[in-house]
CSV table of C-alpha atoms and ligand atoms in Angstrom, one decimal:
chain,number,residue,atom,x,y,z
R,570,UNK,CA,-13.2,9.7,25.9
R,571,UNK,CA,-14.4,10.2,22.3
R,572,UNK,CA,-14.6,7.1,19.9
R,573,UNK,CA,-13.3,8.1,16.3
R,574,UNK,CA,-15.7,7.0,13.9
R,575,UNK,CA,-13.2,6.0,11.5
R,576,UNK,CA,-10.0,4.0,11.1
R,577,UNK,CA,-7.7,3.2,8.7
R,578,UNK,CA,-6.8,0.1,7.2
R,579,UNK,CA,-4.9,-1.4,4.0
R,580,UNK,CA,-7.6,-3.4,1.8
R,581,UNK,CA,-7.1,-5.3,-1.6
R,582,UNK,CA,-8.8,-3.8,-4.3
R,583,UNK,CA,-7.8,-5.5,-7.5
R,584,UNK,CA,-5.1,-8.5,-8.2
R,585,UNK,CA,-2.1,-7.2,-6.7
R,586,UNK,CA,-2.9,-3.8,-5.2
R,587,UNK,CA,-3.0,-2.7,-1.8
R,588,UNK,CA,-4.2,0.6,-0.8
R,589,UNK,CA,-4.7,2.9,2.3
R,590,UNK,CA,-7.9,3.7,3.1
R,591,UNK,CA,-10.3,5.1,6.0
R,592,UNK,CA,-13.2,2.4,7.2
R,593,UNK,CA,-16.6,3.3,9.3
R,594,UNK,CA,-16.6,2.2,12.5
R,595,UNK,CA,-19.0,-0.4,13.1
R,596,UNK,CA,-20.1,-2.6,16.3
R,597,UNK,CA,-19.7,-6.2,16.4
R,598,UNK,CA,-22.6,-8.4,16.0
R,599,UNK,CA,-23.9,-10.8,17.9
R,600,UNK,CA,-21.2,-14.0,19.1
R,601,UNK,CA,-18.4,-11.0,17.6
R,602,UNK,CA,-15.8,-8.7,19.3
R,603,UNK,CA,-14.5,-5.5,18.2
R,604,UNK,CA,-10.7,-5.5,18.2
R,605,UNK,CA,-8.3,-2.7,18.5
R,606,UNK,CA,-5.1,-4.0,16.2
R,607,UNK,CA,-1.3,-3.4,18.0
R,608,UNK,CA,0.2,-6.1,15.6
R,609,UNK,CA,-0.9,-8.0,12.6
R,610,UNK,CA,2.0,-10.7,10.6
R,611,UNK,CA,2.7,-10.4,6.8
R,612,UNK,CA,2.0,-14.4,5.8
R,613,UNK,CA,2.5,-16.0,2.2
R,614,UNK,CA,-1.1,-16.6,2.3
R,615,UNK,CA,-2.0,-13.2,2.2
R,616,UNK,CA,-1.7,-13.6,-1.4
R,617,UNK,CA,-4.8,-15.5,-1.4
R,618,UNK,CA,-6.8,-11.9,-0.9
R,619,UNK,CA,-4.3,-10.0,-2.7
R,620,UNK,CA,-4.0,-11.3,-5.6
R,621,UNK,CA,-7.3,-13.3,-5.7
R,622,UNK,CA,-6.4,-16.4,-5.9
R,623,UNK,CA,-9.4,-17.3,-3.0
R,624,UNK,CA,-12.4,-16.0,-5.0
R,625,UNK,CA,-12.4,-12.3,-3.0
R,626,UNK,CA,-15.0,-9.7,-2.9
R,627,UNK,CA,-12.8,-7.0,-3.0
R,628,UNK,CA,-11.8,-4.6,-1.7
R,629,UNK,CA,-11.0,-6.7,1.3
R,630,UNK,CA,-8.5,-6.2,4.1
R,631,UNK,CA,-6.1,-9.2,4.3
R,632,UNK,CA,-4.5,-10.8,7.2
R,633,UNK,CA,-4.8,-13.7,9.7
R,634,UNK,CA,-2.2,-12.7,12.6
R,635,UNK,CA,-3.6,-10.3,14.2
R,636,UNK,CA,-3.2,-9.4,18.2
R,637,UNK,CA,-5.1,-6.7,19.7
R,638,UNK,CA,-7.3,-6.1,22.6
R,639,UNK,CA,-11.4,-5.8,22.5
R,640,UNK,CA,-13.1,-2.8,22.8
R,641,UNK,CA,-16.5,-4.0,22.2
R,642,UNK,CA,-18.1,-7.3,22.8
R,643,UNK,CA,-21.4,-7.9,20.7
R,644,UNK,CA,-24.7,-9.9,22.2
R,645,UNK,CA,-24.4,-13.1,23.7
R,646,UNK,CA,-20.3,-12.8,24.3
R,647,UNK,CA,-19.6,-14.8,27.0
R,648,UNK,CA,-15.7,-15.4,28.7
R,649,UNK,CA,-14.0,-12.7,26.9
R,650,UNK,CA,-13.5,-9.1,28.9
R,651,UNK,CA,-13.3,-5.7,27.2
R,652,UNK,CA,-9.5,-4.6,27.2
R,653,UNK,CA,-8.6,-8.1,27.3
R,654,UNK,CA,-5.7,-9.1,24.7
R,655,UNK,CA,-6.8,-11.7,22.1
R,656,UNK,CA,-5.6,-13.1,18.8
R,657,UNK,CA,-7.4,-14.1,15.6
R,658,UNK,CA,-5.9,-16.8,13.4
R,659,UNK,CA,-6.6,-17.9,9.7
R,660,UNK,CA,-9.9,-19.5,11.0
R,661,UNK,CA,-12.5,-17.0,11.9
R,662,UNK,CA,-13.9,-19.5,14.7
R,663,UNK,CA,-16.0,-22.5,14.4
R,664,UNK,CA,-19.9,-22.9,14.1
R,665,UNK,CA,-20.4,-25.0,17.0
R,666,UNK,CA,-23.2,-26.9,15.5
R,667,UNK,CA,-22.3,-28.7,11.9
R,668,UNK,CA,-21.6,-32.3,12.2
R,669,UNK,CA,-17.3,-31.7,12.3
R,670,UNK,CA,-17.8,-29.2,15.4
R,671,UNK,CA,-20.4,-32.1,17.3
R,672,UNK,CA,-17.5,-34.5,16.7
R,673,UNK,CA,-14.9,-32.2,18.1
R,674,UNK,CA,-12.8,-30.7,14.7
R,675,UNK,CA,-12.7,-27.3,15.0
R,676,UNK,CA,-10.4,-27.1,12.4
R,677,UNK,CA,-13.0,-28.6,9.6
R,678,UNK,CA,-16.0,-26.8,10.6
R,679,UNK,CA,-18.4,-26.4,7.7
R,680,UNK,CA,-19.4,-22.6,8.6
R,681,UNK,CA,-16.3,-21.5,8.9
R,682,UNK,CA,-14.8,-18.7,7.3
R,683,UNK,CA,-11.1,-17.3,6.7
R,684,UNK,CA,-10.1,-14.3,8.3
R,685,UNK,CA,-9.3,-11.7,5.8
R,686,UNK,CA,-10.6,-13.7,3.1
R,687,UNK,CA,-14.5,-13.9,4.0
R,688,UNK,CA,-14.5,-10.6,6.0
R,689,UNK,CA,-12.0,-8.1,6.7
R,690,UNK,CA,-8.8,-9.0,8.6
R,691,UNK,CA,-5.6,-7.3,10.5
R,692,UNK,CA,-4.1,-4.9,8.1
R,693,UNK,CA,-6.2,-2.3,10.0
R,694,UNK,CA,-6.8,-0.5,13.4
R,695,UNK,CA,-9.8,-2.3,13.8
R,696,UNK,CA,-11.6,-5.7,13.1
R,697,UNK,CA,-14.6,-7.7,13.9
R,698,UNK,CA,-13.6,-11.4,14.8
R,699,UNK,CA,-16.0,-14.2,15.9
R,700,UNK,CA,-15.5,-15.1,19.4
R,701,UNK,CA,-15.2,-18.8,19.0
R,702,UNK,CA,-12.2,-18.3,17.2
R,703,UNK,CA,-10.5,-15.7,19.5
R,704,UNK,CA,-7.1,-16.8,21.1
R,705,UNK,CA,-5.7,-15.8,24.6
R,706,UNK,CA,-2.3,-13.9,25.0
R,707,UNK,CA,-0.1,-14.6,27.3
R,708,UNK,CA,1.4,-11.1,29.4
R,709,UNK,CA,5.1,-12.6,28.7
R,710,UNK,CA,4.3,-12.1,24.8
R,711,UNK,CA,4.8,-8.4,23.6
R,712,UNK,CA,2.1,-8.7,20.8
R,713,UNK,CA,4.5,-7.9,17.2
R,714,UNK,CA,6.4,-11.4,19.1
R,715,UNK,CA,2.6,-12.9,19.5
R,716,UNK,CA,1.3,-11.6,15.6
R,717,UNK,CA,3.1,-14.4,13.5
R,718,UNK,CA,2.9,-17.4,16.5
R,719,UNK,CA,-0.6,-17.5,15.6
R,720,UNK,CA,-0.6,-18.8,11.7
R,721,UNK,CA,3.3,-19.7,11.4
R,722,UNK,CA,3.9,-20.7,14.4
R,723,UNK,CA,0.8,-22.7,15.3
R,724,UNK,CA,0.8,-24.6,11.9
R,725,UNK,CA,4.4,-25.7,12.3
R,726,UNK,CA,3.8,-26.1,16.6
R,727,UNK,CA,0.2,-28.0,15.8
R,728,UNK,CA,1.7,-30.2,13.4
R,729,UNK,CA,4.6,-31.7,15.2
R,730,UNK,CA,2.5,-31.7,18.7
R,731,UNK,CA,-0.1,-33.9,16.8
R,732,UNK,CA,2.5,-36.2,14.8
R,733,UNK,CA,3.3,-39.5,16.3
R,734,UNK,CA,6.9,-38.8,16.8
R,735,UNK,CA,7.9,-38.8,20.3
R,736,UNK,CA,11.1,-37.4,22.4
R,737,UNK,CA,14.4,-38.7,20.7
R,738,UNK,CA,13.1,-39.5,17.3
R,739,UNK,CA,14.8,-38.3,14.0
R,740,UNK,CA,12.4,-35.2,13.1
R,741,UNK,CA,13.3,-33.3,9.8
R,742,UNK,CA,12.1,-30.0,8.9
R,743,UNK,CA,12.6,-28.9,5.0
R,744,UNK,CA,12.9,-25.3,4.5
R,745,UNK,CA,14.0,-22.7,6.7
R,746,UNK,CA,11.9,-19.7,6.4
R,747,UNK,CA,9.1,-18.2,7.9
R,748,UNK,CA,7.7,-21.8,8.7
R,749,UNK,CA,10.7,-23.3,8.9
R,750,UNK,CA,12.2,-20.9,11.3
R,751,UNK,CA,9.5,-21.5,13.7
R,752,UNK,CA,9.5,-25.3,12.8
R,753,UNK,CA,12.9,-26.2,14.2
R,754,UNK,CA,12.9,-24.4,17.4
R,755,UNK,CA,9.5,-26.5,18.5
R,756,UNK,CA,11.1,-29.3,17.2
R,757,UNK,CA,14.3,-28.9,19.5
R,758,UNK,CA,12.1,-27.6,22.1
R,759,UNK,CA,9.7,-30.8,22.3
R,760,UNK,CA,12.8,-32.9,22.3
R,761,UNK,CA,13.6,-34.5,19.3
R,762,UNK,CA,16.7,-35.1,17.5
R,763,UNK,CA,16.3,-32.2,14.9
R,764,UNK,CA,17.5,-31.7,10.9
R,765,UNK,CA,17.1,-28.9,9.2
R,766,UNK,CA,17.1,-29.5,5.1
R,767,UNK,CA,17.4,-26.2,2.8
R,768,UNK,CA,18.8,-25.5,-0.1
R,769,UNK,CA,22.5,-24.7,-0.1
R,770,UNK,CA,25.1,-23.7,2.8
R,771,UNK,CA,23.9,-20.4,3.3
R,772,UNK,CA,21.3,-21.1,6.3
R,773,UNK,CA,23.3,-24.1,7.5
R,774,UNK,CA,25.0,-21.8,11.0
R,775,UNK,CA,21.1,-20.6,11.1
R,776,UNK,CA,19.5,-24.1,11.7
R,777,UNK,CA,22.0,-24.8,14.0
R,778,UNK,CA,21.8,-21.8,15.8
R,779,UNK,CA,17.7,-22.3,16.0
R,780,UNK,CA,18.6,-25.7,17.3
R,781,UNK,CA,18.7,-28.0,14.7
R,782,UNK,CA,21.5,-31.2,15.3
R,783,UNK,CA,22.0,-31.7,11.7
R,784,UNK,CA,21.8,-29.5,8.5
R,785,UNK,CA,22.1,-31.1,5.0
R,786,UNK,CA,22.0,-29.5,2.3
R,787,UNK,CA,19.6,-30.4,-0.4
R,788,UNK,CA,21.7,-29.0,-3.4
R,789,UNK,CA,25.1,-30.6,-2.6
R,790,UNK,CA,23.7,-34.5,-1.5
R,791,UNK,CA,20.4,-36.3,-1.5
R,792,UNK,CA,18.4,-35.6,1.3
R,793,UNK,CA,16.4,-38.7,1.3
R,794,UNK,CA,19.6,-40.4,1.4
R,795,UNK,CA,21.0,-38.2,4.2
R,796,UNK,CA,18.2,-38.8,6.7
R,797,UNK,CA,18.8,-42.4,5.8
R,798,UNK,CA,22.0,-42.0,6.9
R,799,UNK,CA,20.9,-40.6,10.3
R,800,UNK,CA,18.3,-43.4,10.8
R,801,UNK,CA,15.7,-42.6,9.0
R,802,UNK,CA,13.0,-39.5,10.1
R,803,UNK,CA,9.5,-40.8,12.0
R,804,UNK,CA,8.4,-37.4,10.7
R,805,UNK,CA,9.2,-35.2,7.9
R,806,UNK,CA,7.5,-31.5,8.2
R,807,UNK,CA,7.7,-29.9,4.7
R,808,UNK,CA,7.7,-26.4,5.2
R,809,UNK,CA,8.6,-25.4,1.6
R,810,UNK,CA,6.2,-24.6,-0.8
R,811,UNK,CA,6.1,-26.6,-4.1
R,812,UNK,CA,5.7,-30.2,-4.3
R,813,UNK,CA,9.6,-31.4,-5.1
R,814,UNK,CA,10.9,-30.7,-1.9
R,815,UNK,CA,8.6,-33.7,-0.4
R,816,UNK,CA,9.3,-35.7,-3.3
R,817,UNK,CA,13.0,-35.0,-2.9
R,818,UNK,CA,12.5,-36.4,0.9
R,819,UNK,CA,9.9,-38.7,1.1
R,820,UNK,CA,12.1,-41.5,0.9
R,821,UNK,CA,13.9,-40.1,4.3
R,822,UNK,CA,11.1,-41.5,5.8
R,823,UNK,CA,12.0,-44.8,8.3
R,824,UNK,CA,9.1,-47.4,8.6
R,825,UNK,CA,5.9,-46.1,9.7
R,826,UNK,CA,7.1,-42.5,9.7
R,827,UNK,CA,5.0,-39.5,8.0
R,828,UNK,CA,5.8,-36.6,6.0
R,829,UNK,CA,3.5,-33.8,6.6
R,830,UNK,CA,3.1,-31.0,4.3
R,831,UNK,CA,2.7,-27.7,5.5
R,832,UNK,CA,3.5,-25.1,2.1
R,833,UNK,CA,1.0,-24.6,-0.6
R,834,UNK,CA,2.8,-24.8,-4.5
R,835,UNK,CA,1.3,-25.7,-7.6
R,836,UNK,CA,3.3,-28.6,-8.4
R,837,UNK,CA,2.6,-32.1,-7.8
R,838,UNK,CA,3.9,-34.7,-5.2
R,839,UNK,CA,5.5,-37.4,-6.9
R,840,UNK,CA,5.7,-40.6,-4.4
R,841,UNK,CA,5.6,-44.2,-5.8
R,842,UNK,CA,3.3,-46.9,-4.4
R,843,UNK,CA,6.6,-48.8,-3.4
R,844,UNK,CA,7.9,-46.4,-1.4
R,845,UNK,CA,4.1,-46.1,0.6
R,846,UNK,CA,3.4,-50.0,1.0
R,847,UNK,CA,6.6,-51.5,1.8
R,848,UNK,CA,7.5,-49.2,4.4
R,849,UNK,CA,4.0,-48.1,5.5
R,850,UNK,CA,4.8,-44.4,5.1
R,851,UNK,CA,2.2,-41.6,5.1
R,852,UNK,CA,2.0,-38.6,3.3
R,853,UNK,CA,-0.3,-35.8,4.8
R,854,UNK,CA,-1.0,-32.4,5.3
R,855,UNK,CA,-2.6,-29.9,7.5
R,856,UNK,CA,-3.9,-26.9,8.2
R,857,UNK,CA,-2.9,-24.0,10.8
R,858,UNK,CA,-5.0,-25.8,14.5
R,859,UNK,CA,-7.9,-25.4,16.5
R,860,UNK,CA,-7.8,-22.5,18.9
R,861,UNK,CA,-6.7,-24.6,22.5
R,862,UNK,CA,-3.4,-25.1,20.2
R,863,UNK,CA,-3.2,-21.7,19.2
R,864,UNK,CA,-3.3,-21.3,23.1
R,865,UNK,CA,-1.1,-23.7,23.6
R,866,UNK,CA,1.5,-22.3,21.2
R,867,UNK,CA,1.8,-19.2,22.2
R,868,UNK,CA,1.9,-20.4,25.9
R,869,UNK,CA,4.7,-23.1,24.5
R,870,UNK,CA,6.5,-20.2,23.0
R,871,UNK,CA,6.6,-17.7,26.0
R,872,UNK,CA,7.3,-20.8,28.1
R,873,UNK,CA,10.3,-22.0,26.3
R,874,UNK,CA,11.5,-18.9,24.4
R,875,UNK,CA,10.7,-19.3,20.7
R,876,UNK,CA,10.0,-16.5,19.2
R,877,UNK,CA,9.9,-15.3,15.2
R,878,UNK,CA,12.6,-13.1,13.9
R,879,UNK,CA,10.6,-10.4,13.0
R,880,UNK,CA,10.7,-7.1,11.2
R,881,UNK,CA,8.4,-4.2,12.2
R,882,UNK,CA,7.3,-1.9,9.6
R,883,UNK,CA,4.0,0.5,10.2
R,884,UNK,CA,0.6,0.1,9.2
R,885,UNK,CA,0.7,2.4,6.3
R,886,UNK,CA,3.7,1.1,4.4
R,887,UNK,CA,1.9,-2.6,4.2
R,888,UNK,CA,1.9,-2.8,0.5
R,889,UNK,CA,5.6,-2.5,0.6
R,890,UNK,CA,5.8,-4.9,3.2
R,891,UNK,CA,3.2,-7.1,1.2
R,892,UNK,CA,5.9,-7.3,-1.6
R,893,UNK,CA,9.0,-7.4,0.3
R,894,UNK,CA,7.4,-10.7,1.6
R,895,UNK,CA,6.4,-12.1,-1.8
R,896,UNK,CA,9.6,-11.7,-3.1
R,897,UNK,CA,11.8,-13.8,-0.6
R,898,UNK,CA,13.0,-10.6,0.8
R,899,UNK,CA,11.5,-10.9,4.3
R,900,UNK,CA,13.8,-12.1,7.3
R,901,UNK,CA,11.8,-14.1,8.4
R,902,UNK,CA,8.6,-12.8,9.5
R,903,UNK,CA,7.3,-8.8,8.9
R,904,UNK,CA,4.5,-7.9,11.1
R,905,UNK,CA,2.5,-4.4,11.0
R,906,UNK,CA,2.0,-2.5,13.6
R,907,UNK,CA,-0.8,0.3,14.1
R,908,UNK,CA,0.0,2.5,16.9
D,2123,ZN,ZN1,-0.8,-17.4,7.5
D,2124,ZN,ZN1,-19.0,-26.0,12.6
């Protein structure tokens, strides 16, 4: 069979602009895979590369939710098989040496770069990934279902999986979009009592339908006051970009519980030192997971049945997706496909 020498891919050139292009071929170097793209997820953070708010050597190729299978493994690859289906996530794969890997944190690594941020990512035929931060796929997962588990729904799966709340505890989830989505079907899945928050009726027969107990909505009544009303949340998952929305809940919070932010705005979190010490609440965030939870959420997913609701729209028509996406316009998740 005859390799092309090229492929095509969708790169960033300037702040805002996405073109098509044709890319050389090249072979992975040493700890790296080369990775024929089926499916690669349109995520908000995308506009990081595109529009440059990461400092970007451009042009770059963006995207973190990529599935494909390996057609190339470079020197000193061990337990990965070419043909074998593998994901690549936001992280490009830890170091393995700095002092955060020694102790365990993937996640932190020093050396660590960002997949289509540092080096060219899934809005492509082709990539190069690091194989420390390669992810196995399930055969129950087509790979556009697999594309956005591995930023959207790991962040949202990784987050409640590591939260202290445990089966039958009040869990809220604020915003129901691509996150959001994702957020309150692993909530109902792991067991907890489960209420969606979102901004006016409109998604209320969604959350329910995704499995959420409650839905309240944050225009018509206070939502602090509303999960007060239900008990009081251990944990509080903001999904919603912009600081308000955990301002606007924080105080939802029971004694001891957490509100963990997951969305990236540039306004600030407003909590008062009241609301912290006398209940001993916790305000945190975090960042997508290590790549055994990206395993573990895609097997979770397959295992239980969550699944994005997805668009499909081909490789060459990404910077209309790109847009679609930025504007609100997506339902919920779009995710490229190559073939
Ligand atoms: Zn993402
Ligand atoms: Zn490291």
């Amino acid at each position: 069979m005859e390799i092309q020498s090229t492929y095509r891919a969708v790169q960033a050139v300037s702040p805002g602009r996405l073109e098509l292009t044709q890319k050389t071929l090249q072979a992975p170097g040493p700890g790296k895979v080369r990775i024929r793209i089926e499916a690669c997820g349109v995520c908000h953070s995308d506009a990081g590369t595109v529009e440059g708010s990461f400092p970007i050597n451009w042009p770059r190729v963006p995207g973190h939710e990529v599935i494909g299978r390996i057609d190339e493994l470079g020197a000193g690859v061990h337990g990965w098989t070419v043909g074998q289906r593998v994901g690549v996530g936001f992280l490009g794969g830890s170091c393995g040496y700095c002092e955060f890997c020694r102790g365990g944190d993937l996640v932190h690594c020093l050396n660590q770069e960002y997949t289509g941020v540092h080096h060219d990512g899934g809005y492509a035929e082709v990539m190069i990934a690091k194989a420390s931060g390669l992810v196995s796929v399930p055969d129950e997962l087509t790979s556009v279902d697999a594309a956005p588990l591995l930023c959207a729904g790991l962040t949202t799966f990784s987050a409640l999986r590591n939260s202290p709340a445990k089966a039958g505890d009040l869990v809220a989830v604020v915003g129901i979009g691509g996150l959001g989505h994702l957020a309150v079907q692993y909530a109902r899945h792991m067991g907890f009592e489960v209420a969606a928050i979102a901004r006016g009726r409109d998604t209320a027969e969604l959350a329910k339908k995704l499995g959420a107990h409650h839905y309240i909505d944050s225009v018509a009544s206070d939502p602090a006051q509303a999960l007060q009303a239900l008990g009081g949340a251990k944990v509080i998952l903001v999904t919603a970009a912009g600081g308000n929305a955990t301002t606007a809940t924080f105080k939802g919070l029971r004694p001891n519980g957490v509100s963990i932010v997951l969305g990236v705005g540039a306004e600030p979190i407003e909590v008062s030192d009241m609301d912290l010490t006398f209940a001993g609440r916790e305000l945190t965030g975090a960042l997508t997971g290590d790549p055994a939870t990206s395993d573990t959420t895609l097997r979770f997913s397959a295992l239980s049945g969550v699944s994005a609701m997805i668009e499909k729209v081909p490789l060459e028509q990404a910077a209309d997706a790109y847009k679609k996406m930025m504007t609100g316009k997506a339902h919920f998740r779009i995710v490229l496909t190559m073939s």
